[in-house]
Amino acid sequence: MAQPHIPITPSTTTFEGKTIIVTGANAGLGLEAARQFLTLHASRVILACRSLTKGRDAATYLSTHPSVVAVNSNADIKVLELDLDDYKSVTKFAQQIKSEIDVLDVLLLNGGVNIMEYQVSASGHERVMQVNYLSNAVLSLELLPLLQSTAAKRGAPSRLTLVGSQTMGMHALVKKPLLENETITQRWDDKTRYGSLQRYSDSKLMVAAFTQVLAQHVPASKVVINNLCPGIVATGFDVNLPIWLKPIMWVVRKARARTVEEGARTLIYASGVAQADSHGKFILNNVITEPAPILAQPEGEKLKQKAWAEAVAQVKELDPGFNRDWA
């Protein structure tokens, strides 16, 4: 069954004068979202990439792309290193942003990975959870004060959008729930309860849970925070999948996938078109949609509160100067 068509972003949408960060911006949805921001007159786009070489190639591609040259040839395109696999890189990136720019209008957390074998990140946690959730939670908290101060200057809310997935509904907590006295990281780091087919879904469940609880602490009048699924998109995201699964995914993407251009429109919608009613919500096909049912249940509420407490504690450990009074 085909996915709903995502319409072209309304011509009235503009990011003129805005500073935007896109993570995972050297390829796929991140790169295309950056291009679309630029064609919508963004003044400064910061490409956050694991590889500086690939990031610089992406910047060259964008600065010379006919669609950008035609309408926004003077845009400032900057490349900064960000490796979501490593907390040290995340905190270094956050400090660099805070020291080098004084406004941040849009933070689009698009970077992610899908690996179907248990691996350990540079920070000592299961890799998919580290890259897709843990590091993004830290980055969100570190840069929220800048988003909020920008909103005060603009007289309009800034935006924080996290890329998630409707596959969150296939998470592992149904059969292997979080134990009463264990932390979230203990649960997801436990190799004996690791499920290769579910870990990506687990990580996106955590993204949705964090989005909801973060929105409880930050009013939409300051920062509109939401979470979206771009749907099935024809990108190279399957590169790390096992050989037996790649042909299956190739068929699925061939039959149902959106183009990268259409898929990226969902990112632009969530981070610039969706209104304050999307605050704390999950967006699918540009429509506010109910996330995984567990998040509306008592078990989900416990998960969200643990996610919040652990994320704040992690940031304080990494950054002794962190102050959460902004909430």
Short mmCIF file of N, CA and C in Angstrom, two decimals, residues 17-184:
data_model
loop_
_atom_site.label_atom_id
_atom_site.label_comp_id
_atom_site.label_asym_id
_atom_site.label_seq_id
_atom_site.Cartn_x
_atom_site.Cartn_y
_atom_site.Cartn_z
N GLY A 17 16.50 34.93 7.93
CA GLY A 17 17.07 35.45 9.16
C GLY A 17 17.29 34.40 10.23
N LYS A 18 16.95 33.15 9.95
CA LYS A 18 17.02 32.08 10.95
C LYS A 18 18.35 31.31 10.89
N THR A 19 18.75 30.82 12.07
CA THR A 19 19.90 29.92 12.19
C THR A 19 19.39 28.53 12.51
N ILE A 20 19.85 27.55 11.75
CA ILE A 20 19.32 26.18 11.84
C ILE A 20 20.47 25.19 11.97
N ILE A 21 20.31 24.23 12.85
CA ILE A 21 21.25 23.11 12.96
C ILE A 21 20.55 21.85 12.47
N VAL A 22 21.21 21.11 11.60
CA VAL A 22 20.72 19.81 11.14
C VAL A 22 21.79 18.78 11.45
N THR A 23 21.45 17.77 12.24
CA THR A 23 22.41 16.70 12.51
C THR A 23 22.24 15.58 11.48
N GLY A 24 23.31 14.82 11.28
CA GLY A 24 23.28 13.79 10.25
C GLY A 24 23.05 14.42 8.89
N ALA A 25 23.76 15.54 8.63
CA ALA A 25 23.42 16.39 7.49
C ALA A 25 24.25 16.15 6.24
N ASN A 26 25.11 15.15 6.25
CA ASN A 26 25.98 14.96 5.08
C ASN A 26 25.36 14.07 4.00
N ALA A 27 24.22 13.46 4.29
CA ALA A 27 23.61 12.55 3.31
C ALA A 27 22.13 12.39 3.61
N GLY A 28 21.41 11.77 2.68
CA GLY A 28 20.03 11.37 2.90
C GLY A 28 19.10 12.50 3.29
N LEU A 29 18.23 12.21 4.25
CA LEU A 29 17.22 13.18 4.67
C LEU A 29 17.83 14.44 5.25
N GLY A 30 18.92 14.30 6.01
CA GLY A 30 19.54 15.48 6.61
C GLY A 30 20.06 16.45 5.57
N LEU A 31 20.74 15.93 4.57
CA LEU A 31 21.28 16.77 3.50
C LEU A 31 20.15 17.44 2.72
N GLU A 32 19.13 16.68 2.39
CA GLU A 32 18.02 17.24 1.62
C GLU A 32 17.23 18.25 2.45
N ALA A 33 17.07 17.99 3.75
CA ALA A 33 16.39 18.97 4.61
C ALA A 33 17.18 20.27 4.65
N ALA A 34 18.51 20.16 4.73
CA ALA A 34 19.35 21.36 4.72
C ALA A 34 19.15 22.14 3.42
N ARG A 35 19.09 21.43 2.31
CA ARG A 35 18.87 22.10 1.01
C ARG A 35 17.52 22.82 1.01
N GLN A 36 16.50 22.16 1.52
CA GLN A 36 15.18 22.78 1.52
C GLN A 36 15.12 23.99 2.45
N PHE A 37 15.79 23.91 3.60
CA PHE A 37 15.86 25.08 4.48
C PHE A 37 16.48 26.26 3.74
N LEU A 38 17.55 25.97 3.00
CA LEU A 38 18.24 27.04 2.27
C LEU A 38 17.38 27.62 1.16
N THR A 39 16.62 26.77 0.47
CA THR A 39 15.74 27.30 -0.58
C THR A 39 14.58 28.10 0.01
N LEU A 40 14.34 27.90 1.30
CA LEU A 40 13.32 28.68 2.01
C LEU A 40 13.96 29.85 2.76
N HIS A 41 15.17 30.22 2.30
CA HIS A 41 15.84 31.46 2.70
C HIS A 41 16.46 31.44 4.10
N ALA A 42 16.78 30.27 4.64
CA ALA A 42 17.51 30.23 5.92
C ALA A 42 18.82 31.00 5.77
N SER A 43 19.13 31.84 6.75
CA SER A 43 20.34 32.66 6.67
C SER A 43 21.60 31.87 7.01
N ARG A 44 21.48 30.96 7.96
CA ARG A 44 22.64 30.17 8.37
C ARG A 44 22.19 28.74 8.67
N VAL A 45 22.85 27.79 8.03
CA VAL A 45 22.58 26.37 8.27
C VAL A 45 23.88 25.71 8.71
N ILE A 46 23.83 25.10 9.87
CA ILE A 46 24.99 24.40 10.42
C ILE A 46 24.80 22.91 10.20
N LEU A 47 25.72 22.32 9.46
CA LEU A 47 25.69 20.89 9.18
C LEU A 47 26.50 20.17 10.23
N ALA A 48 25.85 19.39 11.07
CA ALA A 48 26.53 18.62 12.10
C ALA A 48 26.76 17.21 11.58
N CYS A 49 28.03 16.84 11.38
CA CYS A 49 28.37 15.58 10.71
C CYS A 49 29.47 14.84 11.46
N ARG A 50 29.40 13.53 11.43
CA ARG A 50 30.44 12.71 12.06
C ARG A 50 31.77 12.86 11.33
N SER A 51 31.72 12.95 10.02
CA SER A 51 32.92 13.11 9.20
C SER A 51 33.00 14.53 8.67
N LEU A 52 34.07 15.25 9.03
CA LEU A 52 34.23 16.61 8.54
C LEU A 52 34.43 16.62 7.03
N THR A 53 35.11 15.62 6.51
CA THR A 53 35.33 15.55 5.06
C THR A 53 34.00 15.44 4.32
N LYS A 54 33.15 14.52 4.78
CA LYS A 54 31.84 14.37 4.15
C LYS A 54 30.97 15.62 4.38
N GLY A 55 31.15 16.23 5.53
CA GLY A 55 30.40 17.45 5.82
C GLY A 55 30.79 18.58 4.88
N ARG A 56 32.08 18.71 4.62
CA ARG A 56 32.54 19.76 3.70
C ARG A 56 32.07 19.48 2.28
N ASP A 57 32.05 18.20 1.90
CA ASP A 57 31.51 17.85 0.58
C ASP A 57 30.04 18.23 0.49
N ALA A 58 29.31 18.00 1.59
CA ALA A 58 27.89 18.35 1.62
C ALA A 58 27.71 19.86 1.50
N ALA A 59 28.56 20.62 2.20
CA ALA A 59 28.47 22.08 2.14
C ALA A 59 28.72 22.59 0.72
N THR A 60 29.69 21.98 0.04
CA THR A 60 29.97 22.36 -1.35
C THR A 60 28.78 22.05 -2.25
N TYR A 61 28.21 20.86 -2.04
CA TYR A 61 27.03 20.46 -2.81
C TYR A 61 25.90 21.48 -2.63
N LEU A 62 25.68 21.88 -1.39
CA LEU A 62 24.58 22.81 -1.10
C LEU A 62 24.86 24.21 -1.65
N SER A 63 26.07 24.69 -1.46
CA SER A 63 26.38 26.06 -1.87
C SER A 63 26.37 26.23 -3.38
N THR A 64 26.54 25.12 -4.11
CA THR A 64 26.56 25.19 -5.57
C THR A 64 25.29 24.64 -6.21
N HIS A 65 24.36 24.16 -5.39
CA HIS A 65 23.13 23.59 -5.94
C HIS A 65 22.30 24.70 -6.60
N PRO A 66 21.85 24.48 -7.81
CA PRO A 66 21.10 25.52 -8.52
C PRO A 66 19.91 26.08 -7.74
N SER A 67 19.22 25.22 -6.99
CA SER A 67 18.04 25.68 -6.25
C SER A 67 18.42 26.64 -5.13
N VAL A 68 19.63 26.47 -4.59
CA VAL A 68 20.12 27.36 -3.53
C VAL A 68 20.71 28.63 -4.13
N VAL A 69 21.52 28.46 -5.15
CA VAL A 69 22.15 29.61 -5.81
C VAL A 69 21.10 30.60 -6.32
N ALA A 70 19.99 30.06 -6.80
CA ALA A 70 18.95 30.91 -7.40
C ALA A 70 18.27 31.84 -6.41
N VAL A 71 18.17 31.42 -5.14
CA VAL A 71 17.37 32.22 -4.19
C VAL A 71 18.12 32.61 -2.92
N ASN A 72 19.28 31.99 -2.66
CA ASN A 72 19.93 32.21 -1.36
C ASN A 72 21.44 32.03 -1.47
N SER A 73 22.04 32.67 -2.44
CA SER A 73 23.46 32.46 -2.73
C SER A 73 24.39 32.97 -1.64
N ASN A 74 23.89 33.84 -0.78
CA ASN A 74 24.73 34.41 0.28
C ASN A 74 24.56 33.71 1.62
N ALA A 75 23.86 32.60 1.63
CA ALA A 75 23.64 31.88 2.89
C ALA A 75 24.96 31.42 3.50
N ASP A 76 24.99 31.40 4.82
CA ASP A 76 26.16 30.93 5.57
C ASP A 76 25.97 29.44 5.86
N ILE A 77 26.80 28.61 5.25
CA ILE A 77 26.73 27.16 5.46
C ILE A 77 27.98 26.74 6.21
N LYS A 78 27.79 26.23 7.41
CA LYS A 78 28.91 25.91 8.30
C LYS A 78 28.91 24.42 8.60
N VAL A 79 30.09 23.83 8.75
CA VAL A 79 30.21 22.40 9.06
C VAL A 79 30.90 22.24 10.41
N LEU A 80 30.29 21.47 11.29
CA LEU A 80 30.89 21.16 12.59
C LEU A 80 30.85 19.66 12.82
N GLU A 81 31.84 19.17 13.52
CA GLU A 81 31.94 17.74 13.80
C GLU A 81 31.02 17.35 14.95
N LEU A 82 30.27 16.27 14.75
CA LEU A 82 29.40 15.73 15.80
C LEU A 82 29.31 14.23 15.62
N ASP A 83 29.85 13.50 16.58
CA ASP A 83 29.76 12.04 16.57
C ASP A 83 28.83 11.61 17.69
N LEU A 84 27.62 11.23 17.34
CA LEU A 84 26.61 10.87 18.35
C LEU A 84 26.95 9.58 19.08
N ASP A 85 27.97 8.89 18.64
CA ASP A 85 28.43 7.67 19.29
C ASP A 85 29.20 7.96 20.57
N ASP A 86 29.57 9.23 20.76
CA ASP A 86 30.50 9.58 21.84
C ASP A 86 30.02 10.83 22.57
N TYR A 87 29.74 10.71 23.86
CA TYR A 87 29.30 11.85 24.65
C TYR A 87 30.32 13.00 24.61
N LYS A 88 31.61 12.66 24.54
CA LYS A 88 32.63 13.72 24.51
C LYS A 88 32.44 14.60 23.28
N SER A 89 32.15 13.98 22.16
CA SER A 89 31.91 14.75 20.93
C SER A 89 30.63 15.57 21.05
N VAL A 90 29.62 15.01 21.68
CA VAL A 90 28.35 15.72 21.84
C VAL A 90 28.52 16.97 22.70
N THR A 91 29.21 16.84 23.83
CA THR A 91 29.39 17.99 24.70
C THR A 91 30.33 19.02 24.07
N LYS A 92 31.33 18.55 23.34
CA LYS A 92 32.23 19.47 22.64
C LYS A 92 31.45 20.28 21.60
N PHE A 93 30.59 19.59 20.87
CA PHE A 93 29.76 20.26 19.86
C PHE A 93 28.86 21.30 20.51
N ALA A 94 28.21 20.92 21.60
CA ALA A 94 27.29 21.84 22.28
C ALA A 94 28.03 23.07 22.78
N GLN A 95 29.21 22.87 23.35
CA GLN A 95 29.99 24.01 23.85
C GLN A 95 30.43 24.90 22.70
N GLN A 96 30.79 24.29 21.58
CA GLN A 96 31.20 25.07 20.41
C GLN A 96 30.05 25.93 19.89
N ILE A 97 28.87 25.33 19.83
CA ILE A 97 27.70 26.09 19.38
C ILE A 97 27.44 27.26 20.32
N LYS A 98 27.47 27.01 21.61
CA LYS A 98 27.16 28.06 22.58
C LYS A 98 28.20 29.18 22.59
N SER A 99 29.42 28.85 22.22
CA SER A 99 30.47 29.87 22.22
C SER A 99 30.56 30.63 20.91
N GLU A 100 30.05 30.04 19.82
CA GLU A 100 30.23 30.64 18.50
C GLU A 100 29.00 31.32 17.92
N ILE A 101 27.81 30.95 18.38
CA ILE A 101 26.61 31.60 17.85
C ILE A 101 25.74 32.10 19.00
N ASP A 102 25.01 33.18 18.74
CA ASP A 102 24.19 33.76 19.80
C ASP A 102 22.70 33.56 19.59
N VAL A 103 22.33 32.95 18.44
CA VAL A 103 20.92 32.61 18.22
C VAL A 103 20.82 31.22 17.59
N LEU A 104 19.78 30.51 17.96
CA LEU A 104 19.48 29.20 17.36
C LEU A 104 17.96 29.08 17.25
N ASP A 105 17.47 29.10 16.03
CA ASP A 105 16.03 29.09 15.81
C ASP A 105 15.45 27.69 15.66
N VAL A 106 16.21 26.80 15.01
CA VAL A 106 15.73 25.44 14.75
C VAL A 106 16.85 24.45 15.03
N LEU A 107 16.54 23.46 15.86
CA LEU A 107 17.45 22.34 16.09
C LEU A 107 16.76 21.09 15.59
N LEU A 108 17.23 20.56 14.47
CA LEU A 108 16.64 19.37 13.86
C LEU A 108 17.57 18.19 14.11
N LEU A 109 17.15 17.31 15.01
CA LEU A 109 17.97 16.16 15.40
C LEU A 109 17.59 14.97 14.53
N ASN A 110 18.30 14.87 13.42
CA ASN A 110 18.01 13.86 12.40
C ASN A 110 18.99 12.69 12.43
N GLY A 111 20.17 12.88 13.00
CA GLY A 111 21.19 11.83 12.97
C GLY A 111 20.74 10.55 13.64
N GLY A 112 21.04 9.42 13.02
CA GLY A 112 20.66 8.13 13.59
C GLY A 112 21.34 6.99 12.88
N VAL A 113 21.13 5.79 13.41
CA VAL A 113 21.77 4.60 12.85
C VAL A 113 20.86 3.40 13.07
N ASN A 114 21.00 2.40 12.21
CA ASN A 114 20.27 1.14 12.38
C ASN A 114 21.25 0.00 12.19
N ILE A 115 21.63 -0.63 13.29
CA ILE A 115 22.58 -1.74 13.27
C ILE A 115 21.91 -2.93 13.95
N MET A 116 21.92 -4.08 13.30
CA MET A 116 21.22 -5.23 13.86
C MET A 116 22.16 -6.26 14.48
N GLU A 117 23.11 -5.76 15.24
CA GLU A 117 23.93 -6.61 16.08
C GLU A 117 24.35 -5.79 17.29
N TYR A 118 24.58 -6.46 18.40
CA TYR A 118 24.92 -5.73 19.62
C TYR A 118 26.32 -5.16 19.51
N GLN A 119 26.42 -3.84 19.60
CA GLN A 119 27.71 -3.15 19.59
C GLN A 119 27.73 -2.15 20.72
N VAL A 120 28.92 -1.82 21.18
CA VAL A 120 29.08 -0.87 22.28
C VAL A 120 29.64 0.44 21.74
N SER A 121 29.04 1.54 22.14
CA SER A 121 29.47 2.86 21.67
C SER A 121 30.76 3.28 22.37
N ALA A 122 31.32 4.38 21.89
CA ALA A 122 32.53 4.93 22.51
C ALA A 122 32.27 5.36 23.95
N SER A 123 31.00 5.62 24.28
CA SER A 123 30.64 6.01 25.64
C SER A 123 30.23 4.84 26.52
N GLY A 124 30.30 3.62 25.96
CA GLY A 124 30.06 2.43 26.77
C GLY A 124 28.65 1.91 26.79
N HIS A 125 27.77 2.47 25.97
CA HIS A 125 26.39 2.00 25.92
C HIS A 125 26.10 1.28 24.60
N GLU A 126 24.98 0.56 24.56
CA GLU A 126 24.59 -0.10 23.31
C GLU A 126 24.48 0.97 22.23
N ARG A 127 25.07 0.69 21.07
CA ARG A 127 25.31 1.74 20.07
C ARG A 127 24.05 2.37 19.49
N VAL A 128 23.06 1.58 19.10
CA VAL A 128 21.86 2.16 18.49
C VAL A 128 21.16 3.08 19.48
N MET A 129 21.06 2.67 20.74
CA MET A 129 20.42 3.50 21.75
C MET A 129 21.24 4.77 22.01
N GLN A 130 22.55 4.62 22.00
CA GLN A 130 23.42 5.78 22.21
C GLN A 130 23.21 6.83 21.12
N VAL A 131 23.30 6.39 19.87
CA VAL A 131 23.24 7.33 18.74
C VAL A 131 21.84 7.90 18.55
N ASN A 132 20.83 7.06 18.62
CA ASN A 132 19.47 7.49 18.30
C ASN A 132 18.77 8.21 19.44
N TYR A 133 19.11 7.86 20.67
CA TYR A 133 18.39 8.46 21.80
C TYR A 133 19.28 9.18 22.81
N LEU A 134 20.21 8.47 23.43
CA LEU A 134 20.93 9.04 24.57
C LEU A 134 21.65 10.34 24.22
N SER A 135 22.38 10.34 23.12
CA SER A 135 23.12 11.55 22.73
C SER A 135 22.19 12.68 22.32
N ASN A 136 21.07 12.34 21.70
CA ASN A 136 20.11 13.37 21.31
C ASN A 136 19.44 14.00 22.52
N ALA A 137 19.22 13.21 23.57
CA ALA A 137 18.66 13.76 24.80
C ALA A 137 19.63 14.76 25.42
N VAL A 138 20.90 14.39 25.47
CA VAL A 138 21.91 15.29 26.02
C VAL A 138 22.01 16.57 25.20
N LEU A 139 22.04 16.43 23.89
CA LEU A 139 22.15 17.60 23.02
C LEU A 139 20.94 18.52 23.15
N SER A 140 19.77 17.93 23.28
CA SER A 140 18.55 18.73 23.47
C SER A 140 18.65 19.59 24.73
N LEU A 141 19.04 18.97 25.83
CA LEU A 141 19.13 19.70 27.09
C LEU A 141 20.22 20.75 27.07
N GLU A 142 21.34 20.44 26.44
CA GLU A 142 22.45 21.39 26.38
C GLU A 142 22.09 22.64 25.57
N LEU A 143 21.32 22.48 24.51
CA LEU A 143 21.05 23.61 23.62
C LEU A 143 19.70 24.28 23.85
N LEU A 144 18.90 23.74 24.76
CA LEU A 144 17.60 24.36 25.04
C LEU A 144 17.72 25.80 25.54
N PRO A 145 18.68 26.11 26.42
CA PRO A 145 18.79 27.51 26.85
C PRO A 145 19.01 28.47 25.68
N LEU A 146 19.79 28.06 24.69
CA LEU A 146 20.03 28.90 23.52
C LEU A 146 18.76 29.03 22.68
N LEU A 147 18.03 27.94 22.54
CA LEU A 147 16.75 28.00 21.83
C LEU A 147 15.79 28.96 22.53
N GLN A 148 15.78 28.90 23.86
CA GLN A 148 14.86 29.74 24.62
C GLN A 148 15.26 31.21 24.57
N SER A 149 16.55 31.49 24.69
CA SER A 149 16.98 32.88 24.63
C SER A 149 16.73 33.47 23.24
N THR A 150 16.83 32.63 22.21
CA THR A 150 16.53 33.08 20.85
C THR A 150 15.05 33.43 20.73
N ALA A 151 14.20 32.60 21.33
CA ALA A 151 12.76 32.87 21.30
C ALA A 151 12.44 34.21 21.95
N ALA A 152 13.13 34.51 23.05
CA ALA A 152 12.91 35.79 23.73
C ALA A 152 13.31 36.96 22.84
N LYS A 153 14.40 36.79 22.09
CA LYS A 153 14.84 37.86 21.18
C LYS A 153 13.88 38.03 20.01
N ARG A 154 13.38 36.91 19.50
CA ARG A 154 12.52 36.95 18.31
C ARG A 154 11.07 37.32 18.63
N GLY A 155 10.66 37.06 19.87
CA GLY A 155 9.26 37.23 20.20
C GLY A 155 8.40 36.14 19.61
N ALA A 156 9.02 35.00 19.30
CA ALA A 156 8.33 33.84 18.72
C ALA A 156 9.09 32.59 19.13
N PRO A 157 8.39 31.46 19.27
CA PRO A 157 9.07 30.24 19.74
C PRO A 157 10.10 29.71 18.76
N SER A 158 11.16 29.14 19.32
CA SER A 158 12.13 28.38 18.53
C SER A 158 11.57 26.98 18.33
N ARG A 159 12.33 26.13 17.63
CA ARG A 159 11.84 24.79 17.32
C ARG A 159 12.90 23.74 17.66
N LEU A 160 12.44 22.66 18.25
CA LEU A 160 13.27 21.48 18.48
C LEU A 160 12.51 20.27 17.95
N THR A 161 13.04 19.66 16.92
CA THR A 161 12.38 18.51 16.29
C THR A 161 13.31 17.32 16.29
N LEU A 162 12.81 16.19 16.78
CA LEU A 162 13.56 14.95 16.81
C LEU A 162 12.95 13.98 15.80
N VAL A 163 13.79 13.36 15.00
CA VAL A 163 13.30 12.40 14.01
C VAL A 163 13.12 11.05 14.69
N GLY A 164 11.91 10.54 14.63
CA GLY A 164 11.58 9.25 15.24
C GLY A 164 11.10 8.27 14.19
N SER A 165 10.23 7.36 14.60
CA SER A 165 9.72 6.36 13.67
C SER A 165 8.45 5.72 14.21
N GLN A 166 7.51 5.47 13.30
CA GLN A 166 6.30 4.76 13.70
C GLN A 166 6.60 3.32 14.10
N THR A 167 7.79 2.82 13.78
CA THR A 167 8.16 1.46 14.21
C THR A 167 8.31 1.36 15.71
N MET A 168 8.23 2.49 16.43
CA MET A 168 8.34 2.45 17.89
C MET A 168 7.33 1.48 18.50
N GLY A 169 6.23 1.24 17.79
CA GLY A 169 5.21 0.34 18.30
C GLY A 169 5.66 -1.11 18.40
N MET A 170 6.79 -1.43 17.76
CA MET A 170 7.31 -2.80 17.79
C MET A 170 8.41 -2.97 18.85
N HIS A 171 8.38 -2.13 19.87
CA HIS A 171 9.42 -2.14 20.91
C HIS A 171 9.41 -3.44 21.71
N ALA A 172 10.49 -3.64 22.47
CA ALA A 172 10.69 -4.89 23.21
C ALA A 172 10.09 -4.89 24.61
N LEU A 173 9.59 -3.76 25.08
CA LEU A 173 9.14 -3.68 26.46
C LEU A 173 7.86 -4.46 26.73
N VAL A 174 7.15 -4.84 25.68
CA VAL A 174 5.93 -5.64 25.88
C VAL A 174 6.27 -6.98 26.51
N LYS A 175 7.30 -7.64 25.97
CA LYS A 175 7.66 -8.97 26.46
C LYS A 175 8.79 -8.93 27.48
N LYS A 176 9.61 -7.89 27.42
CA LYS A 176 10.74 -7.78 28.35
C LYS A 176 10.74 -6.38 28.95
N PRO A 177 9.84 -6.14 29.91
CA PRO A 177 9.66 -4.79 30.44
C PRO A 177 10.83 -4.31 31.30
N LEU A 178 10.82 -3.01 31.52
CA LEU A 178 11.79 -2.39 32.40
C LEU A 178 11.51 -2.86 33.83
N LEU A 179 12.54 -3.30 34.53
CA LEU A 179 12.37 -3.75 35.90
C LEU A 179 12.25 -2.55 36.83
N GLU A 180 11.61 -2.76 37.97
CA GLU A 180 11.27 -1.65 38.87
C GLU A 180 12.49 -0.84 39.29
N ASN A 181 13.58 -1.52 39.62
CA ASN A 181 14.72 -0.82 40.20
C ASN A 181 15.89 -0.65 39.24
N GLU A 182 15.69 -0.87 37.96
CA GLU A 182 16.79 -0.68 37.02
C GLU A 182 16.65 0.62 36.25
N THR A 183 17.78 1.17 35.86
CA THR A 183 17.75 2.39 35.07
C THR A 183 17.47 2.04 33.61
N ILE A 184 17.15 3.06 32.85
CA ILE A 184 16.90 2.86 31.43
C ILE A 184 18.16 2.36 30.73
#
